[in-house]
XYZ file of C-alpha atoms in Angstrom:
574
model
C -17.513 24.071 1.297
C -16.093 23.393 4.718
C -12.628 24.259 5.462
C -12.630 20.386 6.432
C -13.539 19.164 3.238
C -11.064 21.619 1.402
C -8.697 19.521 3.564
C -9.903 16.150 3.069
C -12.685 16.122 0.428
C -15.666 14.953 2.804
C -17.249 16.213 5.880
C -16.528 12.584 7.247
C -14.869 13.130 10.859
C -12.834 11.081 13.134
C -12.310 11.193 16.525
C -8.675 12.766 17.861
C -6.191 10.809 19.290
C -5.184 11.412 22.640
C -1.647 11.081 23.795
C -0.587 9.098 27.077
C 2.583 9.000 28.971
C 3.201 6.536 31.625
C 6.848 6.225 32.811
C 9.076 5.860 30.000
C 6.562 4.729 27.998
C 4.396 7.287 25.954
C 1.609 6.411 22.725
C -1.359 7.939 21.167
C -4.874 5.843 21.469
C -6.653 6.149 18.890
C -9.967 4.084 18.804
C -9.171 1.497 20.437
C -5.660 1.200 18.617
C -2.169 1.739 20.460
C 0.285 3.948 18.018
C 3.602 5.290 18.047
C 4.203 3.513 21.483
C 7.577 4.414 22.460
C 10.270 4.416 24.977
C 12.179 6.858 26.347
C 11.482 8.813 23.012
C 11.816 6.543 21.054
C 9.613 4.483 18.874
C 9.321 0.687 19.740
C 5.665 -0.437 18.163
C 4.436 1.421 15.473
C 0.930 0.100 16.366
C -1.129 -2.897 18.212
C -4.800 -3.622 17.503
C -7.117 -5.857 17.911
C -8.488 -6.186 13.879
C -11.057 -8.025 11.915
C -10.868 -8.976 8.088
C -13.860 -9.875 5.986
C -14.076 -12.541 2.826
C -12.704 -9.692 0.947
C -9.539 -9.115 3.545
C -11.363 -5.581 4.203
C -10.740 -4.322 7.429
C -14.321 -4.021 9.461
C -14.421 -1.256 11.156
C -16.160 -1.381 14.935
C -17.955 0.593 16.825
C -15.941 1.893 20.150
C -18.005 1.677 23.659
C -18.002 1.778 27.089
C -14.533 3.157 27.649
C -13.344 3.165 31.477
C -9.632 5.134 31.979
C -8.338 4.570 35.378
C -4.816 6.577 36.301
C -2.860 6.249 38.884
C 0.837 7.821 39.796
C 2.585 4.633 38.095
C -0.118 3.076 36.428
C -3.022 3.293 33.427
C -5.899 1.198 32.991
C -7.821 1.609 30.231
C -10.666 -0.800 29.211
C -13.654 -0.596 26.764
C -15.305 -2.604 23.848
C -15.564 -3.211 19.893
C -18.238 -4.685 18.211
C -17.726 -5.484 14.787
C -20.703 -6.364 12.473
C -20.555 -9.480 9.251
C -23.839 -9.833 8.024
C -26.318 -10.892 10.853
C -23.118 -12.036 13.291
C -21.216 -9.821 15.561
C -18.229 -9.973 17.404
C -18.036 -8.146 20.674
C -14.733 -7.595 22.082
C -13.779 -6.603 25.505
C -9.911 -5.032 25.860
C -8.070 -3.941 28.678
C -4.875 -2.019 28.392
C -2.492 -1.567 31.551
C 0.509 0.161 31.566
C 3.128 0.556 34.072
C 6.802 1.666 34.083
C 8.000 -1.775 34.019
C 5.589 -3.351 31.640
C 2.250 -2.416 28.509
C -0.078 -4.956 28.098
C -2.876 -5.184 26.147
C -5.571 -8.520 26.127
C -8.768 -9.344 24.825
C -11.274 -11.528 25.419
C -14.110 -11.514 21.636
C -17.108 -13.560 21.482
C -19.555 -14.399 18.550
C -22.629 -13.754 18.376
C -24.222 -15.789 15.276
C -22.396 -17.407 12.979
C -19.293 -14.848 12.282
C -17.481 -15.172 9.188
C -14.094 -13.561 8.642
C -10.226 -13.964 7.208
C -8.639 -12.724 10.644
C -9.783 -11.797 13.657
C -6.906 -11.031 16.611
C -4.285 -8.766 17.950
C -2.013 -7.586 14.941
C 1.500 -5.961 16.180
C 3.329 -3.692 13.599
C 7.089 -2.717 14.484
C 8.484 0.478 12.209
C 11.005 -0.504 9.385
C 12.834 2.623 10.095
C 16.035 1.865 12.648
C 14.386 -1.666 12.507
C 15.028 -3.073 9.172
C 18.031 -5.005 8.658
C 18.627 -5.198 12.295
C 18.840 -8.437 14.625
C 15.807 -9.655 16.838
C 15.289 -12.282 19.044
C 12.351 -14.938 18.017
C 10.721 -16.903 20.740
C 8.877 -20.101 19.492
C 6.112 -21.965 20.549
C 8.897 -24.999 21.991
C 10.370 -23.281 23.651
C 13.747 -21.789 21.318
C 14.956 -18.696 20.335
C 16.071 -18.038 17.136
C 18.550 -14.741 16.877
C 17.963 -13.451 13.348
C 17.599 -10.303 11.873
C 14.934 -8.404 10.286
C 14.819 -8.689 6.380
C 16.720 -5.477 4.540
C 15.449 -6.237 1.348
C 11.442 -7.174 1.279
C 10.636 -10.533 2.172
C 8.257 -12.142 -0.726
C 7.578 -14.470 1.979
C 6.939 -14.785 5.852
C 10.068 -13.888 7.684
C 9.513 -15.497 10.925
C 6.616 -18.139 11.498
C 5.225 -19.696 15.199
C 6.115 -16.866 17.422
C 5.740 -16.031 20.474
C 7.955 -13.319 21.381
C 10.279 -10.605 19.488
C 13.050 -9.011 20.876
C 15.069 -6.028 19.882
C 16.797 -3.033 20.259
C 15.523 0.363 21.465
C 17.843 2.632 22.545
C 19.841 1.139 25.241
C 17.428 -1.634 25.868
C 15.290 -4.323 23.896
C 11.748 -3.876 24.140
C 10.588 -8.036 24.196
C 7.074 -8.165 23.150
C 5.248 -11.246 23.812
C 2.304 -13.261 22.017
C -0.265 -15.338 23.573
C -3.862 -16.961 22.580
C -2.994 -18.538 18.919
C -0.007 -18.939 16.446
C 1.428 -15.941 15.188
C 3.817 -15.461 12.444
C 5.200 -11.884 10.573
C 4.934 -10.415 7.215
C 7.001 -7.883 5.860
C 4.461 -5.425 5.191
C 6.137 -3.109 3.264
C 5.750 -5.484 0.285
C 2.380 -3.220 0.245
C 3.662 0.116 0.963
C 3.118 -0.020 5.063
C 5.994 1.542 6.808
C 6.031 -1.767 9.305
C 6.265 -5.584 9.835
C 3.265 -7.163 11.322
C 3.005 -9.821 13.075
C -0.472 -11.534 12.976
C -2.120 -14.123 14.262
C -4.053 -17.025 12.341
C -1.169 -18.684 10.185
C -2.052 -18.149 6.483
C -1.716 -21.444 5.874
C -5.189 -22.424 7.172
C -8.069 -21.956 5.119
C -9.840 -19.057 5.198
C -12.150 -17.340 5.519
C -13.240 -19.396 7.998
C -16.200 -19.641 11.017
C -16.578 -18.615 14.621
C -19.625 -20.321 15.537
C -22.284 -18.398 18.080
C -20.728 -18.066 21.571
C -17.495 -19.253 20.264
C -14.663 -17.074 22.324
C -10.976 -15.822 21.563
C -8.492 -15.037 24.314
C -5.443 -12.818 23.400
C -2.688 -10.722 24.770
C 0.487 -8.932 24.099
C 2.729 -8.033 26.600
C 5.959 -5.167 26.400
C 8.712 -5.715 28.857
C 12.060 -4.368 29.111
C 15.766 -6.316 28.273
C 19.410 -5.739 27.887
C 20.229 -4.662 24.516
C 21.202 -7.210 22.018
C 24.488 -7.334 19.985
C 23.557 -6.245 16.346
C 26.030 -5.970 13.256
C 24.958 -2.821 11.124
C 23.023 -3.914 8.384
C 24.270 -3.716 4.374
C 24.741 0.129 3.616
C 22.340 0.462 0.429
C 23.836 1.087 -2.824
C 24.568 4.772 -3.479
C 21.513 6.048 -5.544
C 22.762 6.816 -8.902
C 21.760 10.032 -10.647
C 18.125 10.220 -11.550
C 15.964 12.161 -14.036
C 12.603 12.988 -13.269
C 10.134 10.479 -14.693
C 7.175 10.946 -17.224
C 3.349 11.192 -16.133
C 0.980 8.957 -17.147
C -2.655 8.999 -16.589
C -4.906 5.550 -16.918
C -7.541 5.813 -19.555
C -10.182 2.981 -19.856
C -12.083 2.400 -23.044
C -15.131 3.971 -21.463
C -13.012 6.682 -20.744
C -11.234 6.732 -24.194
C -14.834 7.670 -25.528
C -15.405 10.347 -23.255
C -11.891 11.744 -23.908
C -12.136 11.876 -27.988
C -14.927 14.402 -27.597
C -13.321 16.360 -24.738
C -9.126 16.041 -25.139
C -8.768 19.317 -23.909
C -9.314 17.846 -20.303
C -5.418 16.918 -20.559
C -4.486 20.178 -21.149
C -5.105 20.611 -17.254
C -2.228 18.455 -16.208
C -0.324 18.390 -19.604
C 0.838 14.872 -18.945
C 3.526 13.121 -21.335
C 1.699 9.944 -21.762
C -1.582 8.255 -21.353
C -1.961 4.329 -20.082
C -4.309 2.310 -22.024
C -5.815 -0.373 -20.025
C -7.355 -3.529 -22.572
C -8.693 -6.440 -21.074
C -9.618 -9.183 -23.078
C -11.734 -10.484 -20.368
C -14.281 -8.218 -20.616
C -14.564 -9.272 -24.403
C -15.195 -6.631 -26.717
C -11.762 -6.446 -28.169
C -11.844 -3.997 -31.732
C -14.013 -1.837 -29.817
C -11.388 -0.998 -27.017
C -9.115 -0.884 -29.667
C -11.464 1.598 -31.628
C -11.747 3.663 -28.965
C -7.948 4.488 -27.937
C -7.405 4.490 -32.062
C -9.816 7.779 -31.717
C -8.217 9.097 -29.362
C -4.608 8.568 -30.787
C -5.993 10.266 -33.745
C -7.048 13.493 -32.092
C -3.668 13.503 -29.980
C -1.069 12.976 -31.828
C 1.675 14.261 -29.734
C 0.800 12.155 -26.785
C 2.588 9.298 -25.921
C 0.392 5.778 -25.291
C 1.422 2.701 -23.277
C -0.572 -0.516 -23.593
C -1.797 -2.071 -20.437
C -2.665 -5.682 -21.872
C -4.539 -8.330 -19.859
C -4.439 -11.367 -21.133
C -7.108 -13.899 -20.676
C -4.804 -17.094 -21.315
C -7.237 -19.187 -23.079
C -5.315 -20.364 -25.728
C -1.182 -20.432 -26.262
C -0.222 -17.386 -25.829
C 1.253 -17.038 -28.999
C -2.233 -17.586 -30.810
C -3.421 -14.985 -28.239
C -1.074 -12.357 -28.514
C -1.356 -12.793 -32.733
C -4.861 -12.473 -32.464
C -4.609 -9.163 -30.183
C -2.307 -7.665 -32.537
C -4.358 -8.241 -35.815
C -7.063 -6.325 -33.839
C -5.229 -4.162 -33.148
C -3.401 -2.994 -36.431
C -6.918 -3.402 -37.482
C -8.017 -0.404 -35.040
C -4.659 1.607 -36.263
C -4.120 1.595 -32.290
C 0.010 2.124 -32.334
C 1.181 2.094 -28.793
C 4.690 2.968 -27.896
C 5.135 0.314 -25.298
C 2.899 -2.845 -24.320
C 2.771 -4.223 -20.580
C 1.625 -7.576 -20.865
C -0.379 -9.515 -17.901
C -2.003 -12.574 -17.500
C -5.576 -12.181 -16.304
C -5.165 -14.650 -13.189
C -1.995 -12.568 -12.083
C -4.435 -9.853 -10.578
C -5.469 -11.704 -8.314
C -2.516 -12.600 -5.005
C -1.386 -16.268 -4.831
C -0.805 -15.707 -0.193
C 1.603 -18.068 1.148
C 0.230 -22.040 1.327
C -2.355 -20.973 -1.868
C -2.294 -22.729 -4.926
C -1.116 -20.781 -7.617
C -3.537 -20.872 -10.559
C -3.727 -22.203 -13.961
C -1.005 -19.621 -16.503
C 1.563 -20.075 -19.021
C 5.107 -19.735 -18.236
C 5.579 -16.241 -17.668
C 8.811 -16.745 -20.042
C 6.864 -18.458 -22.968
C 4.145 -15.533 -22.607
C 6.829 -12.416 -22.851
C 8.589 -14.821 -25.542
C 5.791 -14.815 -27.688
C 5.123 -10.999 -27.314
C 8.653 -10.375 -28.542
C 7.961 -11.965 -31.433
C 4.381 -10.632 -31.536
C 5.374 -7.188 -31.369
C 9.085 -7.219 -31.986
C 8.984 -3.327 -32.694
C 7.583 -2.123 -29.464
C 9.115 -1.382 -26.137
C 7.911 -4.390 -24.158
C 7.629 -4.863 -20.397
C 6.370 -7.084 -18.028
C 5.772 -6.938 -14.009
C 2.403 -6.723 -12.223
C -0.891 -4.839 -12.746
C -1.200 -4.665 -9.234
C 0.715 -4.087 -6.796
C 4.548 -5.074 -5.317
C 3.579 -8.554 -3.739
C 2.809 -9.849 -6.911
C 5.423 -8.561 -8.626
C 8.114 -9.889 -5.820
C 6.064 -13.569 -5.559
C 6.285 -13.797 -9.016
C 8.606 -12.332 -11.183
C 9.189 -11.822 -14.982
C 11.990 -12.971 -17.099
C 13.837 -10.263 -17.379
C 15.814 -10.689 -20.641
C 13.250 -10.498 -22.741
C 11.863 -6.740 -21.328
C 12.174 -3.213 -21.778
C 10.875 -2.004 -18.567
C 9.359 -3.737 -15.147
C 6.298 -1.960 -13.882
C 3.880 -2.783 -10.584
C 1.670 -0.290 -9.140
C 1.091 0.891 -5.107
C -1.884 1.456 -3.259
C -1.550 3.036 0.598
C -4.665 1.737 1.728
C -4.359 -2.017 1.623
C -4.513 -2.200 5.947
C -5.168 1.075 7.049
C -6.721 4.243 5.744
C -6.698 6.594 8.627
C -4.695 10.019 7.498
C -1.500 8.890 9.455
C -1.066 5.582 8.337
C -1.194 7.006 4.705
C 1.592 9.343 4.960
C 3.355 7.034 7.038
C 3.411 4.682 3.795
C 5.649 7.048 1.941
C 8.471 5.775 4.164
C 7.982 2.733 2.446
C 8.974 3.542 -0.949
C 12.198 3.078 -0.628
C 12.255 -0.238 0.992
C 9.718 -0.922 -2.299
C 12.432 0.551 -5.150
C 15.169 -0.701 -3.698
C 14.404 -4.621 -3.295
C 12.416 -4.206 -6.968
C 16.218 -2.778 -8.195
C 17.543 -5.721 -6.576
C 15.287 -7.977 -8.611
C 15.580 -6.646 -12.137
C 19.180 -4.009 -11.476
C 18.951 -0.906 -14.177
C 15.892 -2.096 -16.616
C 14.186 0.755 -16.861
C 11.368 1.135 -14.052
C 7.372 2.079 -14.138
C 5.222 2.989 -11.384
C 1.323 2.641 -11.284
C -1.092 3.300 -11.468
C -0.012 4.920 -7.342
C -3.129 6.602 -6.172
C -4.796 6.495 -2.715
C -7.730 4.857 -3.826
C -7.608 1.154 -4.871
C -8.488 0.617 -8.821
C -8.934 -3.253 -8.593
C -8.575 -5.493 -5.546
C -6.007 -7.977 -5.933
C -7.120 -9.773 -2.295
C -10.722 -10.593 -2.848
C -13.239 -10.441 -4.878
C -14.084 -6.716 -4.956
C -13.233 -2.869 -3.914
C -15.197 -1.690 -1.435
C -18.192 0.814 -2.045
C -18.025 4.283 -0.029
C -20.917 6.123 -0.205
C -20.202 8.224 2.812
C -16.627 8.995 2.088
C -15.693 7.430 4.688
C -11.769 6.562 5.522
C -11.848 2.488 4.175
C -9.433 0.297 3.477
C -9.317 -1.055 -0.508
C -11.999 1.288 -1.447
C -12.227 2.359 -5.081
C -13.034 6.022 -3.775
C -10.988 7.755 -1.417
C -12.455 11.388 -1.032
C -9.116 12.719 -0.272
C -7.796 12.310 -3.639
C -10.410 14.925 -4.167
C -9.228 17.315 -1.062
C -5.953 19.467 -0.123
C -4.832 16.121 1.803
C -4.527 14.802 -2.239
C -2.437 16.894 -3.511
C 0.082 17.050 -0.592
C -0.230 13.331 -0.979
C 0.710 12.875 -4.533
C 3.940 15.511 -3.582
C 5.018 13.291 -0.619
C 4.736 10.359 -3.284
C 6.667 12.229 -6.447
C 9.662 12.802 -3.797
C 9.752 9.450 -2.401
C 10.007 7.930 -5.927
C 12.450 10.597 -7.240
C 15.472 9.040 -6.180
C 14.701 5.353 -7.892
C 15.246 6.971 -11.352
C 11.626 5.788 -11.879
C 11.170 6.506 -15.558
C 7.228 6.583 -15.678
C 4.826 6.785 -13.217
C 0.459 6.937 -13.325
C -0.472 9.028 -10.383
C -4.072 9.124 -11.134
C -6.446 8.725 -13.892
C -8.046 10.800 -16.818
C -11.978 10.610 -15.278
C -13.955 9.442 -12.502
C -13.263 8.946 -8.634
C -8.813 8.931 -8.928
C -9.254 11.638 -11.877
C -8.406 14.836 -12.587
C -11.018 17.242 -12.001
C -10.035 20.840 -12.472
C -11.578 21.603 -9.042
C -9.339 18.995 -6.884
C -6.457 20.624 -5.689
C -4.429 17.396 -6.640
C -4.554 19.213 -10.715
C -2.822 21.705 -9.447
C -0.086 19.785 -8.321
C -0.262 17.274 -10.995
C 0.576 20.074 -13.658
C 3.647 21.384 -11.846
C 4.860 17.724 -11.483
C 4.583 16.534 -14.890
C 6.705 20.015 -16.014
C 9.690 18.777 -14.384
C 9.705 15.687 -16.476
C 13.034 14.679 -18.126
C 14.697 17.210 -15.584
C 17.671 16.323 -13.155
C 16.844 15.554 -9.642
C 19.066 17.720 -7.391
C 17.082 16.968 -4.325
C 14.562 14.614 -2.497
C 13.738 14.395 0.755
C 10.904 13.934 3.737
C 11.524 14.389 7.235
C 9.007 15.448 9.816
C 5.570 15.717 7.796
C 7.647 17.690 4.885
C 8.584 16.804 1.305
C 10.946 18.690 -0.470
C 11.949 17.872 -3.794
C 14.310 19.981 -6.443
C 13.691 19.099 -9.757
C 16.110 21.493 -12.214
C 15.586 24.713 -10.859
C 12.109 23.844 -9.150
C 11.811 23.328 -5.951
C 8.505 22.124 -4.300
C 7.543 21.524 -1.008
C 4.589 20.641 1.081
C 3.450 19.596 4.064
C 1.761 16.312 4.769
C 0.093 16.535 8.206
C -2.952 18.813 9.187
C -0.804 21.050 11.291
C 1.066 24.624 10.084
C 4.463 23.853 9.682
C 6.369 27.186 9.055
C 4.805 29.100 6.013
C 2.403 26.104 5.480
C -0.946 25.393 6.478
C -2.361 22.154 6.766
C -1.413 20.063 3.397
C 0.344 23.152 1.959
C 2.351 23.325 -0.657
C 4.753 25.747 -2.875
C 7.070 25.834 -5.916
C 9.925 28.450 -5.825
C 13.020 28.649 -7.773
């Protein structure tokens, strides 16, 4: 095994990124994407890209040609091509970026060949949340006015700004403006899904999609950076002091398939020595006193072990005749979970902005009838997928024990930096979510890198070549040292929510817990601080350090030494 794939569990490279400096202005390229561009030091855009979505809102990914880089004393020119492939169609893209003290620009010019299917296709720009949220900006629209505002402090369930064509605000002593042309754009607050940005997009989500560009159809784009005075902001809302927090339980999903595979072989736990195990039932799939049968087997053989019900419901009749029919099967089975998270089946699937949202009982009649359903067991309620859902729709909270929603890092990007940049999103994530339900009691997951069910189309997407792919249902780093420091970076972010459990992987299979993944090993010391004070919890430049009790773990989440270290490190000391 390759010191690469220790690192990131497949032999799957990408190219560098190269840095550039041109004035005050300095960014990394990286494939055809513009990151970290900053100025004077400090970070205006966290990225701008020309991107294409499938059916399935997966991000294509393009083959980079025919790159030209031109520098002068004042001045970089930089063009070269994408060609992104949907079934028989392509989409060639030509790009120029210039740069000069005064001024970054970036256009495009795509045309189709064949009929080209796709959700999106255009420039998206992402500014960081971090100095940004909360903070006022400047909103051209397309007549003309500007709207001062301020960017959302809690997360937006909704677009915060629609039609624009330029964004203005603060960078150090100056606002960088940034400037849309070539279709309507409008912003989401991306860190409903665990990106550390806002991005603004092109192609309201309002019109239908996905939708055609016919053969030799053509799209124009730019976006322009120029310099300002500095607008007046107020400081935004202080957050609320974090409270003290205990560490929170582990919990690892288990499937029926997997329940069977587990009864024969429970000693697999003993690996990670989690508290609890999350039993996923979906009466969709039909089938019902079998998956009953089979966590009843293993409940048998593990006493000790705590189970939580993950309960999809298939609404086809009221839910109290549903839920009364689940738990006859269940008492049937002598399944006795401690808790019960209950879901409607249509609720995994994202109602965007300007969709119809689909055929489902009240979500207060459905938790209703499981309280009298199961008026013994902790109930909760909340989303089986991920934040979005959760914020777009949210539960009656009088009637539940806990909230719970899950996260995924690889919803629009899945390069290595983009997935550690995510972790600076947790906060934003816990904090609205504590704004929306206050001290109920608070589940995360399942939270791995890989995505367990695709709440944006019809599918995950298959990587066979462990590849680096958005919404893929096999990421091969949860299987490298990259994992592990991962699932560290993620324990510390979530520490100081006074989460109470949280699933950061599963029992078997592709987000599992294979004794020869380094993640194991990190798993284990994590779920031995359970129950345990947390003293301290913090990232800052690529490191996590969290003290749990009299633990204290750190690691490093980029592929560079940092101090004692290497690449993805990690260590406990007392």
């Amino acid at each position: 095994m390759s010191d690469y794939k220790d690192l990131y569990g497949t032999q799957c490279r990408v190219p560098a990124a190269t840095s550039r400096v041109v004035g005050p202005w300095s960014f990394t390229f990286d494939g055809g994407t513009l990151r970290h561009v900053k100025f004077k030091g400090v970070e205006a855009i966290r990225s701008i890209a020309f991107l294409v979505r499938d059916r399935d809102w997966g991000t294509l990914s393009p083959r980079f040609e025919s790159e030209v880089d031109t520098r002068g004393d004042d001045h970089l020119h930089i063009s070269y091509t994408l060609t992104f492939d949907s079934g028989d169609a392509q989409l060639v893209v030509d790009i120029i970026i210039d740069v000069t003290p005064d001024a970054l620009s970036m256009s495009a010019r795509a045309t189709s060949s064949g009929a080209f299917e796709t959700n999106r296709a255009g420039f998206t720009v992402l500014h960081p949340i971090e100095g940004v949220a909360g903070q006022a900006v400047r909103v051209g629209h397309s007549d003309g006015t500007v709207e001062a505002a301020h960017f959302p402090l809690l997360i937006d369930p909704w677009q915060p700004f629609m039609d624009i064509t330029s964004l203005s605000h603060n960078v150090g002593d100056h606002s960088v403006i940034c400037q849309f042309s070539g279709d309507t754009f409008e912003m989401e607050d991306q860190r409903q899904w665990g990106d550390a940005s806002f991005k603004t997009y092109n192609r309201p989500l309002a019109k239908p999609w996905p939708y055609v560009l016919n053969d030799a159809d053509t799209v124009a784009q730019s976006v322009v950076l120029t310099l300002g005075d500095a607008i007046f902001a107020r400081p935004p809302t202080p957050p609320v002091a974090a409270r003290p927090a205990n560490f929170p339980d582990m919990a690892l999903v288990l499937t029926p398939d997997d329940a069977v595979q587990l009864a024969g072989a429970h000693g697999t736990l003993a690996t990670v020595n989690p508290q609890r195990l999350l039993c996923h039932v979906d009466m969709d799939i039909g089938r019902l006193d079998w998956q009953f049968q089979a966590f009843a087997a293993v409940q048998a053989a593990l006493p000790d072990m705590l189970f939580d019900l993950e309960l999809i419901l298939s609404c086809k009749e009221t839910p109290a005749a549903e839920l009364a029919n689940i738990s006859a099967r269940m008492q049937a089975a002598q399944f006795a979970p401690d808790s019960i998270l209950v879901c409607p089946s249509v609720d995994r699937q994202s109602t965007p902005p300007g969709s119809d949202w689909p055929d489902c009982p009240p979500l207060t009649d459905i938790h209703n009838a499981a309280a009298q359903t199961f008026p013994d067991v902790i109930r909760g309620g909340g989303m089986v997928s991920f934040f979005p859902e959760l914020n777009r729709k949210r539960p009656p909270i009088d009637t539940l024990g806990f909230v719970s929603h899950g996260l995924c890092p690889i919803v629009h990007a899945a390069d290595d930096v983009s997935v550690m940049e995510t972790l600076e999103a947790i906060a934003h994530i816990t904090r609205s979510a504590r704004a929306i339900f206050g001290d109920l009691p608070y589940r995360i997951g399942p939270a791995t890198i890989a995505m367990r069910q695709n709440p944006y189309g019809n599918r995950t997407i298959a990587n066979p070549d462990g590849a680096r792919i958005c919404m893929t249902d096999d990421d091969p780093r949860h299987r490298g040292a990259f994992g592990a420091a991962y699932v560290i970076g993620l324990a510390t972010a979530l520490a100081p929510a006074n989460i109470c459990v949280w699933t950061p992987a599963a029992v078997f299979g592709p987000r599992g817990i294979s004794e020869m993944w380094p993640i194991v090993q990190a798993l284990r010391v994590l779920a031995s601080r359970a129950g345990q004070p947390v003293k301290h919890a913090q990232i800052t430049n690529g490191r996590a350090e969290l003290c749990v009790g009299e633990v204290t773990i750190i690691a490093n989440l980029t592929p560079h030494p940092q101090g004692e270290l290497g690449p993805f490190g990690w260590s406990v000391g007392r």
